[in-house]
Backbone as CSV, one residue per row, in Angstrom:
resi,resn,N_x,N_y,N_z,CA_x,CA_y,CA_z,C_x,C_y,C_z
1,MET,80.411,98.284,121.253,79.180,97.705,120.728,78.009,98.606,121.075
2,ASP,77.336,99.115,120.055,76.202,100.013,120.273,74.928,99.194,120.329
3,LEU,74.521,98.884,121.545,73.329,98.057,121.706,72.075,98.781,121.274
4,GLY,72.082,100.089,121.359,70.911,100.842,120.940,70.692,100.724,119.452
5,ALA,71.786,100.746,118.688,71.656,100.637,117.249,71.130,99.282,116.843
6,LEU,71.463,98.266,117.598,71.002,96.928,117.265,69.491,96.803,117.400
7,GLY,68.901,97.618,118.230,67.484,97.463,118.511,66.598,98.472,117.818
8,ASN,67.097,99.183,116.781,66.317,100.231,116.160,65.070,99.705,115.465
9,ASP,65.113,98.427,115.014,63.965,97.888,114.290,62.890,97.350,115.218
10,SER,63.144,97.306,116.506,62.166,96.773,117.440,61.112,97.824,117.758
11,LEU,59.850,97.360,117.883,58.763,98.270,118.211,58.748,98.577,119.699
12,VAL,59.150,97.610,120.508,59.200,97.811,121.951,60.514,98.501,122.314
13,THR,60.438,99.608,123.015,61.640,100.343,123.407,62.002,100.127,124.869
14,GLN,61.100,99.548,125.635,61.398,99.240,127.026,60.531,98.079,127.499
15,PHE,61.016,97.410,128.525,60.302,96.281,129.119,59.923,96.626,130.551
16,VAL,58.938,95.893,131.061,58.506,96.041,132.449,58.879,94.768,133.201
17,LEU,59.729,94.908,134.207,60.129,93.775,135.042,59.190,93.682,136.241
18,LEU,58.435,92.601,136.320,57.490,92.455,137.429,58.204,92.269,138.761
19,GLY,59.419,91.756,138.726,60.168,91.569,139.963,59.701,90.358,140.743
20,LEU,60.102,90.295,142.000,59.772,89.136,142.832,58.336,89.162,143.325
21,THR,57.803,90.351,143.580,56.438,90.452,144.095,55.824,91.781,143.691
22,GLU,54.514,91.782,143.560,53.793,93.021,143.281,53.053,93.525,144.523
23,THR,53.295,92.865,145.661,52.670,93.271,146.915,53.466,94.408,147.543
24,PRO,52.910,95.618,147.642,53.665,96.771,148.159,54.220,96.559,149.561
25,ALA,53.470,95.858,150.428,53.910,95.690,151.813,55.178,94.845,151.923
26,LEU,55.398,93.943,150.959,56.559,93.057,151.019,57.821,93.706,150.449
27,GLN,57.660,94.707,149.625,58.811,95.264,148.919,59.857,95.896,149.840
28,PRO,59.472,96.670,150.882,60.508,97.189,151.795,61.263,96.086,152.523
29,ILE,60.546,95.009,152.878,61.189,93.890,153.570,62.191,93.210,152.643
30,LEU,61.767,92.968,151.409,62.656,92.330,150.439,63.848,93.228,150.110
31,PHE,63.613,94.536,150.111,64.714,95.473,149.859,65.806,95.298,150.914
32,VAL,65.413,95.230,152.176,66.387,95.072,153.268,67.085,93.715,153.160
33,VAL,66.318,92.647,152.884,66.887,91.297,152.799,67.941,91.218,151.697
34,PHE,67.599,91.719,150.515,68.529,91.594,149.398,69.662,92.614,149.472
35,LEU,69.444,93.719,150.145,70.534,94.652,150.375,71.572,94.011,151.295
36,LEU,71.102,93.354,152.353,72.025,92.668,153.259,72.757,91.532,152.538
37,ALA,72.022,90.798,151.686,72.646,89.713,150.919,73.721,90.263,149.985
38,TYR,73.427,91.416,149.379,74.387,92.036,148.456,75.642,92.489,149.200
39,VAL,75.442,93.151,150.335,76.578,93.626,151.135,77.403,92.440,151.638
40,ALA,76.719,91.372,152.080,77.428,90.186,152.578,78.237,89.533,151.464
41,THR,77.681,89.486,150.264,78.384,88.875,149.123,79.611,89.681,148.748
42,ILE,79.443,91.004,148.644,80.574,91.858,148.293,81.658,91.758,149.372
43,GLY,81.241,91.851,150.649,82.205,91.780,151.737,82.906,90.436,151.809
44,GLY,82.144,89.346,151.642,82.734,88.013,151.720,83.741,87.752,150.618
45,ASN,83.384,88.119,149.390,84.285,87.857,148.265,85.517,88.750,148.293
46,PHE,85.355,89.997,148.728,86.533,90.862,148.837,87.426,90.435,150.006
47,SER,86.834,89.812,151.021,87.646,89.259,152.110,88.515,88.111,151.601
48,ILE,87.923,87.252,150.763,88.689,86.172,150.154,89.827,86.741,149.317
49,LEU,89.519,87.765,148.511,90.547,88.400,147.679,91.660,88.999,148.521
50,ALA,91.287,89.667,149.625,92.287,90.270,150.501,93.187,89.207,151.123
51,ALA,92.577,88.102,151.539,93.362,87.021,152.141,94.345,86.438,151.134
52,ILE,93.879,86.230,149.895,94.754,85.656,148.862,95.878,86.627,148.511
53,PHE,95.558,87.900,148.442,96.548,88.902,148.046,97.602,89.128,149.135
54,MET,97.167,89.114,150.390,98.060,89.504,151.483,98.752,88.323,152.152
55,GLU,98.254,87.121,151.964,98.829,85.947,152.623,99.756,85.199,151.648
56,PRO,101.067,85.227,151.869,102.004,84.573,150.946,101.723,83.081,150.738
57,LYS,101.214,82.405,151.743,100.940,80.968,151.617,99.891,80.667,150.555
58,LEU,99.072,81.659,150.228,98.002,81.451,149.253,98.392,81.921,147.852
59,HIS,99.657,82.230,147.638,100.107,82.639,146.307,100.422,81.394,145.481
60,THR,99.375,80.612,145.203,99.485,79.380,144.431,98.434,79.398,143.337
61,PRO,98.574,78.524,142.321,97.597,78.516,141.223,96.154,78.334,141.684
62,MET,95.931,77.425,142.640,94.564,77.166,143.083,93.898,78.433,143.610
63,TYR,94.646,79.214,144.375,94.062,80.421,144.968,94.051,81.590,143.982
64,PHE,94.899,81.551,142.959,94.784,82.523,141.873,93.431,82.363,141.184
65,PHE,93.059,81.120,140.898,91.771,80.868,140.259,90.612,81.168,141.213
66,LEU,90.799,80.880,142.498,89.762,81.195,143.475,89.531,82.701,143.551
67,GLY,90.609,83.478,143.473,90.470,84.931,143.464,89.688,85.418,142.259
68,ASN,89.953,84.820,141.108,89.185,85.165,139.913,87.715,84.796,140.069
69,LEU,87.455,83.655,140.708,86.074,83.242,140.950,85.357,84.239,141.858
70,SER,86.063,84.759,142.859,85.464,85.760,143.745,85.124,87.036,142.985
71,LEU,85.993,87.454,142.074,85.694,88.629,141.248,84.460,88.393,140.390
72,LEU,84.336,87.192,139.841,83.161,86.861,139.031,81.891,86.901,139.862
73,ASP,81.962,86.426,141.110,80.792,86.450,141.990,80.354,87.882,142.287
74,VAL,81.327,88.769,142.505,81.005,90.180,142.732,80.330,90.772,141.500
75,GLY,80.875,90.473,140.324,80.285,90.984,139.098,78.911,90.404,138.832
76,SER,78.748,89.105,139.077,77.479,88.434,138.796,76.330,89.012,139.607
77,ILE,76.541,89.193,140.899,75.462,89.720,141.733,75.235,91.201,141.456
78,SER,76.270,91.912,141.011,76.137,93.346,140.730,75.375,93.605,139.435
79,VAL,75.286,92.612,138.570,74.540,92.769,137.324,73.039,92.800,137.572
80,THR,72.572,92.058,138.587,71.130,91.900,138.786,70.570,92.584,140.035
81,VAL,71.276,92.480,141.158,70.701,92.912,142.435,70.518,94.427,142.551
82,PRO,71.484,95.274,142.172,71.254,96.720,142.297,70.013,97.207,141.552
83,ALA,69.779,96.677,140.343,68.572,97.053,139.602,67.319,96.566,140.315
84,MET,67.389,95.360,140.897,66.255,94.826,141.631,65.967,95.682,142.867
85,LEU,67.007,96.129,143.560,66.824,96.985,144.726,66.169,98.312,144.338
86,ARG,66.577,98.843,143.204,65.979,100.105,142.742,64.491,99.931,142.462
87,HIS,64.119,98.806,141.893,62.711,98.556,141.594,61.891,98.361,142.862
88,PHE,62.509,97.864,143.937,61.789,97.692,145.203,61.333,99.027,145.787
89,ILE,62.142,100.076,145.598,61.826,101.366,146.225,61.307,102.390,145.222
90,SER,61.002,101.938,144.015,60.521,102.846,142.980,59.266,102.280,142.335
91,ASN,58.394,103.168,141.922,57.198,102.737,141.200,57.497,102.443,139.735
92,ASN,58.656,102.870,139.281,59.045,102.658,137.895,59.726,101.290,137.761
93,LYS,59.054,100.343,137.143,59.567,98.987,136.992,60.130,98.741,135.604
94,THR,60.293,99.786,134.810,60.704,99.610,133.426,62.224,99.502,133.308
95,ILE,62.652,98.870,132.233,64.063,98.808,131.873,64.156,99.039,130.374
96,HIS,65.025,99.931,129.963,65.155,100.265,128.552,65.690,99.079,127.762
97,TYR,65.352,99.047,126.489,65.762,97.946,125.609,67.273,97.727,125.659
98,ARG,68.038,98.805,125.493,69.486,98.644,125.466,70.025,98.249,126.844
99,ALA,69.396,98.714,127.921,69.817,98.316,129.262,69.533,96.831,129.489
100,CYS,68.428,96.358,128.933,68.077,94.936,129.038,69.115,94.086,128.314
101,LEU,69.501,94.514,127.106,70.516,93.781,126.361,71.874,93.826,127.077
102,SER,72.183,94.964,127.658,73.450,95.081,128.398,73.477,94.131,129.590
103,GLN,72.372,94.088,130.329,72.289,93.183,131.476,72.433,91.737,131.024
104,LEU,71.767,91.401,129.928,71.848,90.049,129.369,73.286,89.702,128.986
105,PHE,73.954,90.637,128.303,75.332,90.397,127.855,76.264,90.140,129.032
106,PHE,76.245,91.011,130.024,77.175,90.869,131.147,76.842,89.657,132.005
107,PHE,75.543,89.325,132.110,75.158,88.136,132.873,75.747,86.879,132.243
108,HIS,75.621,86.758,130.920,76.140,85.572,130.231,77.662,85.589,130.144
109,LEU,78.259,86.766,130.071,79.720,86.862,130.089,80.279,86.321,131.399
110,LEU,79.707,86.750,132.516,80.218,86.345,133.827,79.880,84.890,134.139
111,ALA,78.649,84.474,133.814,78.259,83.086,134.089,79.064,82.115,133.241
112,GLY,79.306,82.480,131.970,80.097,81.612,131.102,81.530,81.485,131.577
113,THR,82.122,82.607,131.984,83.486,82.560,132.514,83.539,81.689,133.759
114,ASP,82.484,81.760,134.565,82.384,80.913,135.754,82.459,79.435,135.377
115,CYS,81.721,79.051,134.329,81.725,77.653,133.875,83.136,77.181,133.550
116,PHE,83.827,77.969,132.736,85.163,77.568,132.311,86.157,77.609,133.471
117,LEU,86.009,78.594,134.352,86.946,78.713,135.466,86.801,77.547,136.436
118,LEU,85.582,77.105,136.669,85.377,75.933,137.521,86.032,74.694,136.913
119,THR,86.004,74.616,135.580,86.665,73.508,134.889,88.176,73.599,135.054
120,VAL,88.710,74.810,134.904,90.150,75.031,135.077,90.581,74.659,136.495
121,MET,89.750,75.002,137.480,90.077,74.675,138.868,90.098,73.162,139.085
122,ALA,89.201,72.437,138.416,89.203,70.981,138.520,90.468,70.407,137.878
123,TYR,90.878,70.970,136.746,92.115,70.532,136.078,93.327,70.815,136.967
124,ASP,93.307,71.950,137.644,94.397,72.290,138.560,94.512,71.260,139.673
125,ARG,93.377,70.847,140.238,93.401,69.836,141.301,93.874,68.483,140.754
126,TYR,93.487,68.193,139.511,93.953,66.936,138.902,95.469,66.925,138.785
127,LEU,96.043,68.033,138.287,97.493,68.093,138.145,98.184,68.035,139.505
128,ALA,97.646,68.757,140.499,98.287,68.830,141.808,98.303,67.481,142.516
129,ILE,97.240,66.704,142.351,97.122,65.442,143.101,97.583,64.233,142.287
130,CYS,97.303,64.254,140.988,97.634,63.086,140.153,98.986,63.215,139.458
131,GLN,99.453,64.448,139.238,100.743,64.673,138.575,101.591,65.641,139.407
132,PRO,101.851,65.341,140.664,102.521,66.308,141.555,103.938,66.670,141.122
133,LEU,104.657,65.742,140.481,106.049,66.001,140.115,106.166,67.041,139.000
134,THR,105.170,67.119,138.140,105.226,68.071,137.021,104.261,69.234,137.211
135,TYR,103.647,69.325,138.397,102.609,70.342,138.628,103.148,71.759,138.465
136,ASN,104.257,72.071,139.120,104.792,73.433,139.065,105.198,73.834,137.656
137,THR,105.658,72.875,136.884,106.060,73.169,135.502,104.846,73.371,134.608
138,ARG,103.860,72.502,134.751,102.697,72.547,133.859,101.684,73.617,134.260
139,MET,101.721,74.058,135.513,100.793,75.089,135.966,101.586,76.321,136.411
140,GLY,102.462,76.784,135.544,103.237,77.986,135.833,102.387,79.243,135.673
141,TRP,103.014,80.386,135.968,102.289,81.655,135.916,101.743,81.942,134.524
142,GLY,102.518,81.608,133.490,102.047,81.822,132.124,100.821,80.984,131.806
143,MET,100.829,79.737,132.235,99.673,78.858,131.992,98.453,79.338,132.761
144,GLN,98.648,79.830,133.980,97.521,80.349,134.766,96.844,81.514,134.043
145,LYS,97.648,82.453,133.558,97.095,83.602,132.843,96.413,83.175,131.551
146,ALA,97.019,82.189,130.857,96.439,81.722,129.594,95.081,81.065,129.827
147,LEU,94.970,80.231,130.858,93.710,79.540,131.133,92.622,80.530,131.552
148,ALA,92.987,81.496,132.403,92.008,82.508,132.810,91.593,83.360,131.617
149,GLY,92.560,83.727,130.774,92.260,84.538,129.600,91.386,83.810,128.603
150,MET,91.669,82.534,128.366,90.853,81.741,127.441,89.425,81.609,127.955
151,SER,89.260,81.463,129.254,87.910,81.382,129.835,87.123,82.643,129.519
152,CYS,87.771,83.797,129.650,87.106,85.080,129.358,86.787,85.220,127.872
153,VAL,87.720,84.816,127.012,87.526,84.961,125.563,86.378,84.082,125.083
154,PHE,86.357,82.829,125.503,85.280,81.927,125.098,83.921,82.452,125.568
155,SER,83.875,82.914,126.814,82.612,83.407,127.357,82.187,84.699,126.669
156,PHE,83.141,85.594,126.387,82.822,86.837,125.684,82.235,86.537,124.307
157,THR,82.820,85.578,123.605,82.314,85.211,122.275,80.873,84.727,122.348
158,ASN,80.573,83.873,123.337,79.211,83.371,123.485,78.240,84.484,123.870
159,ALA,78.624,85.317,124.848,77.731,86.391,125.289,77.431,87.363,124.159
160,LEU,78.450,87.691,123.371,78.249,88.605,122.244,77.348,87.973,121.192
161,THR,77.559,86.681,120.921,76.735,85.976,119.931,75.270,85.946,120.359
162,GLN,75.016,85.601,121.624,73.639,85.524,122.113,72.969,86.899,122.093
163,THR,73.719,87.949,122.442,73.147,89.291,122.497,72.835,89.812,121.109
164,VAL,73.762,89.630,120.173,73.529,90.087,118.796,72.366,89.320,118.175
165,ALA,72.312,88.006,118.407,71.215,87.206,117.865,69.872,87.664,118.432
166,LEU,69.837,87.981,119.721,68.594,88.452,120.334,68.175,89.803,119.754
167,SER,69.153,90.646,119.423,68.827,91.985,118.913,68.151,91.942,117.548
168,THR,68.210,90.789,116.859,67.552,90.667,115.549,66.069,90.331,115.681
169,LEU,65.629,89.970,116.890,64.227,89.622,117.095,63.346,90.861,117.150
170,LYS,62.088,90.703,116.778,61.105,91.780,116.863,60.290,91.621,118.149
171,PHE,60.092,92.721,118.826,59.262,92.741,120.030,58.119,93.721,119.786
172,CYS,56.941,93.165,119.524,55.783,93.979,119.148,54.835,94.222,120.320
173,GLY,55.115,93.632,121.458,54.209,93.706,122.593,53.530,92.371,122.790
174,PRO,53.196,91.958,124.022,53.397,92.669,125.281,54.891,92.786,125.656
175,ASN,55.163,93.641,126.628,56.541,93.888,127.028,56.793,93.632,128.517
176,VAL,55.940,92.818,129.126,56.043,92.540,130.559,56.834,91.251,130.775
177,ILE,57.929,91.354,131.525,58.778,90.208,131.838,58.483,89.768,133.269
178,ASN,58.031,88.537,133.417,57.708,88.014,134.744,58.974,87.481,135.406
179,HIS,59.885,88.417,135.688,61.165,88.078,136.306,61.754,89.353,136.895
180,PHE,62.947,89.224,137.536,63.566,90.422,138.110,64.818,90.840,137.344
181,TYR,65.140,90.142,136.264,66.218,90.565,135.370,65.948,90.010,133.974
182,CYS,66.659,90.544,132.993,66.477,90.127,131.598,67.305,88.888,131.308
183,ASP,66.649,87.848,130.814,67.362,86.648,130.399,66.692,86.079,129.161
184,LEU,67.382,85.182,128.489,66.939,84.707,127.183,65.580,84.014,127.192
185,PRO,65.319,83.039,128.076,64.020,82.349,128.005,62.832,83.292,128.111
186,GLN,62.897,84.272,129.018,61.779,85.204,129.191,61.626,86.126,127.976
187,LEU,62.730,86.545,127.381,62.666,87.413,126.207,62.202,86.646,124.975
188,PHE,62.557,85.386,124.870,62.065,84.568,123.756,60.538,84.527,123.761
189,GLN,59.951,84.450,124.951,58.494,84.355,125.058,57.790,85.623,124.598
190,LEU,58.486,86.764,124.646,57.876,88.041,124.266,58.076,88.376,122.793
191,SER,58.939,87.647,122.119,59.240,87.982,120.728,58.087,87.607,119.808
192,CYS,57.828,88.479,118.821,56.786,88.179,117.831,57.406,87.656,116.536
193,SER,58.686,87.334,116.556,59.337,86.700,115.412,59.877,85.345,115.837
194,SER,60.322,84.561,114.882,60.788,83.207,115.175,62.050,83.228,116.029
195,THR,62.056,82.395,117.051,63.224,82.293,117.933,63.963,80.974,117.722
196,GLN,63.683,80.309,116.606,64.283,78.996,116.375,65.809,79.063,116.353
197,LEU,66.360,80.032,115.601,67.811,80.167,115.532,68.390,80.493,116.906
198,ASN,67.712,81.362,117.639,68.194,81.750,118.972,68.219,80.563,119.915
199,GLU,67.191,79.733,119.846,67.142,78.565,120.711,68.216,77.555,120.334
200,GLN,68.501,77.436,119.027,69.563,76.540,118.592,70.935,77.032,119.090
201,LEU,71.128,78.358,119.023,72.380,78.932,119.522,72.522,78.703,121.027
202,LEU,71.413,78.862,121.750,71.448,78.646,123.195,71.709,77.180,123.515
203,PHE,71.135,76.278,122.723,71.369,74.842,122.922,72.836,74.509,122.675
204,ALA,73.415,75.078,121.597,74.829,74.836,121.295,75.716,75.389,122.402
205,ALA,75.363,76.584,122.913,76.137,77.188,123.998,76.051,76.334,125.258
206,ALA,74.851,75.778,125.526,74.681,74.934,126.714,75.556,73.684,126.621
207,ALA,75.674,73.140,125.397,76.512,71.953,125.209,77.989,72.292,125.380
208,PHE,78.417,73.415,124.781,79.835,73.787,124.799,80.272,74.352,126.141
209,MET,79.395,75.136,126.784,79.777,75.835,128.003,79.199,75.209,129.261
210,GLY,78.294,74.257,129.103,77.682,73.616,130.257,78.021,72.142,130.357
211,VAL,77.631,71.375,129.330,77.805,69.929,129.371,79.279,69.547,129.281
212,ALA,79.995,70.118,128.305,81.406,69.759,128.120,82.252,70.076,129.353
213,PRO,82.147,71.291,129.933,82.907,71.550,131.158,82.540,70.610,132.299
214,LEU,81.241,70.290,132.434,80.826,69.407,133.517,81.423,68.014,133.344
215,VAL,81.460,67.526,132.108,82.075,66.219,131.842,83.557,66.243,132.193
216,LEU,84.255,67.324,131.801,85.682,67.443,132.113,85.920,67.499,133.621
217,ILE,85.029,68.201,134.337,85.147,68.262,135.794,84.974,66.874,136.402
218,MET,83.979,66.136,135.923,83.727,64.795,136.457,84.886,63.851,136.170
219,VAL,85.442,63.943,134.966,86.582,63.090,134.614,87.787,63.435,135.487
220,SER,88.036,64.734,135.666,89.167,65.164,136.500,89.037,64.625,137.912
221,TYR,87.830,64.736,138.481,87.656,64.307,139.862,87.570,62.795,140.004
222,ALA,87.230,62.103,138.938,87.299,60.644,138.984,88.752,60.205,139.159
223,HIS,89.654,60.858,138.422,91.080,60.564,138.586,91.580,60.999,139.961
224,VAL,91.086,62.153,140.445,91.514,62.651,141.748,91.110,61.685,142.857
225,VAL,89.853,61.237,142.829,89.367,60.313,143.857,90.167,59.025,143.845
226,ALA,90.438,58.507,142.637,91.222,57.273,142.532,92.615,57.461,143.114
227,ALA,93.221,58.632,142.849,94.564,58.897,143.376,94.551,59.077,144.890
228,VAL,93.541,59.752,145.404,93.462,60.002,146.848,93.253,58.696,147.607
229,LEU,92.443,57.816,147.066,92.185,56.543,147.745,93.436,55.675,147.820
230,ARG,94.419,55.958,146.965,95.674,55.198,147.011,96.646,55.756,148.055
231,ILE,96.326,56.911,148.631,97.171,57.488,149.677,96.997,56.671,150.956
232,ARG,98.099,56.230,151.521,98.018,55.358,152.692,97.675,56.123,153.963
233,SER,98.155,57.346,154.062,97.942,58.142,155.271,96.516,58.697,155.315
234,ALA,95.836,58.484,156.434,94.481,59.032,156.600,94.515,60.556,156.611
235,GLU,95.579,61.101,157.225,95.719,62.555,157.264,95.944,63.112,155.857
236,GLY,96.703,62.394,155.042,96.941,62.820,153.670,95.671,62.793,152.851
237,ARG,94.863,61.742,153.026,93.583,61.667,152.303,92.657,62.792,152.723
238,LYS,92.624,63.075,154.033,91.751,64.135,154.536,92.148,65.491,153.967
239,LYS,93.447,65.773,153.907,93.920,67.052,153.387,93.600,67.189,151.907
240,ALA,93.790,66.095,151.157,93.511,66.132,149.721,92.026,66.367,149.457
241,PHE,91.182,65.675,150.207,89.740,65.846,150.006,89.264,67.223,150.458
242,SER,89.929,67.801,151.463,89.488,69.113,151.950,89.688,70.194,150.901
243,THR,90.754,70.067,150.094,90.994,71.062,149.048,90.042,70.896,147.875
244,CYS,89.466,69.698,147.738,88.560,69.432,146.616,87.091,69.575,147.006
245,GLY,86.782,69.353,148.288,85.391,69.364,148.725,84.705,70.696,148.499
246,SER,85.414,71.786,148.788,84.830,73.112,148.598,84.495,73.347,147.132
247,HIS,85.435,72.990,146.264,85.216,73.196,144.830,84.051,72.374,144.320
248,LEU,83.951,71.123,144.754,82.845,70.272,144.308,81.498,70.797,144.794
249,THR,81.461,71.353,145.996,80.223,71.942,146.510,79.784,73.121,145.655
250,VAL,80.742,73.994,145.302,80.432,75.149,144.452,79.966,74.691,143.074
251,VAL,80.633,73.677,142.521,80.239,73.139,141.214,78.806,72.623,141.265
252,GLY,78.473,71.896,142.340,77.116,71.355,142.471,76.060,72.438,142.525
253,ILE,76.304,73.493,143.297,75.346,74.593,143.400,75.217,75.317,142.068
254,PHE,76.361,75.613,141.443,76.367,76.382,140.195,75.635,75.635,139.084
255,TYR,75.994,74.373,138.867,75.381,73.620,137.775,73.955,73.209,138.106
256,GLY,73.676,72.960,139.377,72.305,72.614,139.750,71.329,73.727,139.435
257,THR,71.673,74.953,139.829,70.790,76.084,139.546,70.777,76.421,138.065
258,GLY,71.921,76.259,137.396,71.990,76.576,135.969,71.116,75.657,135.138
259,VAL,71.145,74.373,135.452,70.329,73.407,134.704,68.845,73.726,134.849
260,PHE,68.388,73.985,136.060,66.981,74.287,136.277,66.575,75.615,135.643
261,SER,67.516,76.543,135.496,67.197,77.841,134.900,66.805,77.706,133.445
262,TYR,67.436,76.766,132.735,67.234,76.701,131.284,66.507,75.440,130.820
263,MET,66.225,74.503,131.732,65.508,73.299,131.314,64.047,73.601,130.999
264,ARG,63.543,74.780,131.432,62.165,75.161,131.139,62.053,75.952,129.844
265,LEU,63.145,76.016,129.060,63.109,76.731,127.796,62.017,76.144,126.897
266,GLY,61.146,77.003,126.399,60.034,76.560,125.577,58.725,76.489,126.334
267,SER,58.756,76.691,127.659,57.523,76.733,128.434,56.668,77.903,127.975
268,VAL,55.382,77.771,128.116,54.468,78.790,127.628,54.655,80.095,128.379
269,GLU,54.822,80.043,129.674,54.968,81.273,130.438,55.894,81.068,131.627
270,SER,56.435,82.195,132.079,57.310,82.137,133.246,56.482,81.926,134.502
271,SER,57.105,81.422,135.516,56.400,81.188,136.766,57.265,81.677,137.916
272,ASP,56.702,81.623,139.121,57.454,82.018,140.307,58.617,81.061,140.569
273,LYS,58.530,79.824,140.034,59.645,78.891,140.179,60.883,79.437,139.481
274,ASP,60.683,80.074,138.313,61.814,80.657,137.594,62.481,81.748,138.423
275,LYS,61.674,82.523,139.141,62.237,83.583,139.984,63.038,82.987,141.132
276,GLY,62.506,81.930,141.733,63.222,81.275,142.817,64.552,80.703,142.356
277,ILE,64.544,80.073,141.185,65.783,79.528,140.631,66.748,80.658,140.299
278,GLY,66.196,81.778,139.795,67.027,82.938,139.490,67.707,83.496,140.730
279,ILE,66.987,83.501,141.851,67.586,83.970,143.111,68.721,83.046,143.540
280,LEU,68.511,81.754,143.420,69.566,80.798,143.764,70.805,81.025,142.907
281,ASN,70.576,81.286,141.624,71.671,81.397,140.662,72.422,82.702,140.784
282,THR,71.710,83.806,140.994,72.335,85.128,140.944,72.620,85.747,142.309
283,VAL,71.989,85.234,143.361,72.160,85.828,144.693,72.747,84.823,145.688
284,ILE,72.075,83.692,145.853,72.483,82.733,146.885,73.846,82.125,146.580
285,SER,74.043,81.702,145.331,75.314,81.063,144.969,76.517,81.977,145.179
286,PRO,76.523,83.229,144.669,77.668,84.117,144.940,77.861,84.425,146.423
287,MET,76.748,84.431,147.185,76.855,84.729,148.613,77.429,83.541,149.387
288,LEU,77.109,82.326,148.960,77.561,81.138,149.683,79.005,80.771,149.378
289,ASN,79.487,81.104,148.178,80.829,80.671,147.780,81.926,81.069,148.775
290,PRO,81.964,82.333,149.254,82.997,82.674,150.242,82.874,81.863,151.522
291,LEU,81.632,81.594,151.954,81.433,80.786,153.160,81.927,79.367,152.946
292,ILE,81.635,78.807,151.784,82.049,77.434,151.494,83.567,77.319,151.505
293,TYR,84.227,78.258,150.832,85.688,78.183,150.747,86.374,78.524,152.061
294,SER,85.753,79.386,152.874,86.398,79.757,154.139,86.125,78.741,155.237
295,LEU,84.926,78.167,155.239,84.576,77.231,156.307,85.151,75.837,156.064
296,ARG,85.242,75.432,154.799,85.677,74.069,154.499,87.143,73.974,154.128
297,ASN,87.811,75.114,153.980,89.211,75.093,153.593,90.056,75.676,154.722
298,PRO,90.833,74.863,155.406,91.600,75.363,156.552,92.625,76.426,156.174
299,ASP,93.184,76.359,154.951,94.164,77.358,154.533,93.533,78.740,154.419
300,VAL,92.347,78.798,153.772,91.658,80.079,153.623,91.171,80.574,154.976
301,LYS,90.664,79.668,155.793,90.173,80.053,157.119,91.292,80.664,157.953
302,GLY,92.439,80.029,157.911,93.569,80.552,158.666,94.056,81.877,158.119
303,ALA,94.085,82.015,156.806,94.536,83.264,156.193,93.588,84.411,156.520
304,LEU,92.294,84.149,156.486,91.320,85.181,156.840,91.498,85.624,158.285
305,ARG,91.741,84.655,159.166,91.941,84.991,160.577,93.180,85.862,160.752
306,ARG,94.263,85.531,160.036,95.492,86.312,160.153,95.344,87.698,159.534
307,VAL,94.593,87.787,158.434,94.369,89.096,157.802,93.565,90.001,158.731
308,LEU,92.520,89.438,159.345,91.661,90.230,160.224,92.384,90.666,161.495
309,THR,93.325,89.841,161.953,94.060,90.185,163.169,95.365,90.927,162.871
310,GLY,95.712,91.005,161.599,96.940,91.702,161.206,98.198,90.895,161.418
311,LYS,98.074,89.573,161.653,99.226,88.713,161.894,99.468,87.851,160.675
312,LEU,100.066,88.436,159.634,100.322,87.726,158.394,101.569,86.854,158.515
313,SER,101.587,85.799,157.709,102.748,84.904,157.708,103.917,85.623,157.042
314,PRO,105.142,85.348,157.459,106.314,85.954,156.817,106.472,85.468,155.397
315,LYS,106.955,86.353,154.508,107.145,85.960,153.102,108.376,85.052,152.967
């Protein structure tokens, strides 16, 4: 896909990202803070991946999907933070038109896949707890690959649609984006042509990739909770809830920040609140996910400890 060719009719060839702050004294401090956050996120998610790959006990469908989620977190933060770090230490705050579209495409590709994968993980927990006798048959290796692949295909289709639709807009100036990365609401505000179709596409995507998955997650966990409450053993209930609690926490953070990111669509101008929500969505959430899964899940915690000490379980 030649993003440059898509933008030949636009008058604006580059945008200016204002970033988190225009105060020079704060920029070195923020550079260190977000560099540490980036390193912690990459290290945490790759630690989860290493534990899943090297620990035979974690070679199950749930941890296959968790490994994919960790890869998405690495990709998500890598789309936005490295460019933000470069702007902290450089006087050049510009981003080329095609680079802006590329960032937009990959951001929506990864975030959309995240939506579907979280739904798949909820379905996996439903099968494991509510249909245990048929779980291994219905969630075999082929089904795992199919569900992960479908999540990527659906998200790729949406990201490509949103990017191509945006490339048809005219940008006549101004070209200043009051944010630290390129996203649809901020770019809609800069367009000098009608964004009605684009907003309708974004609304449809929000329904298909946001509302529908969230409803499916809620329905799955309603059945899970009902099944867990029927377990007579307190230890059994605790174990069942421990495997679901981490996932529900991640779902809450992901959808909470996502809803606030786009509920301001149509606002006259961007504000610092949008930047704060953007940080939660693109930095804090990927950084917290490894902590949530390692601290609240005894299986992952134990596997990480064994990986770090070199004492892996026998195959």
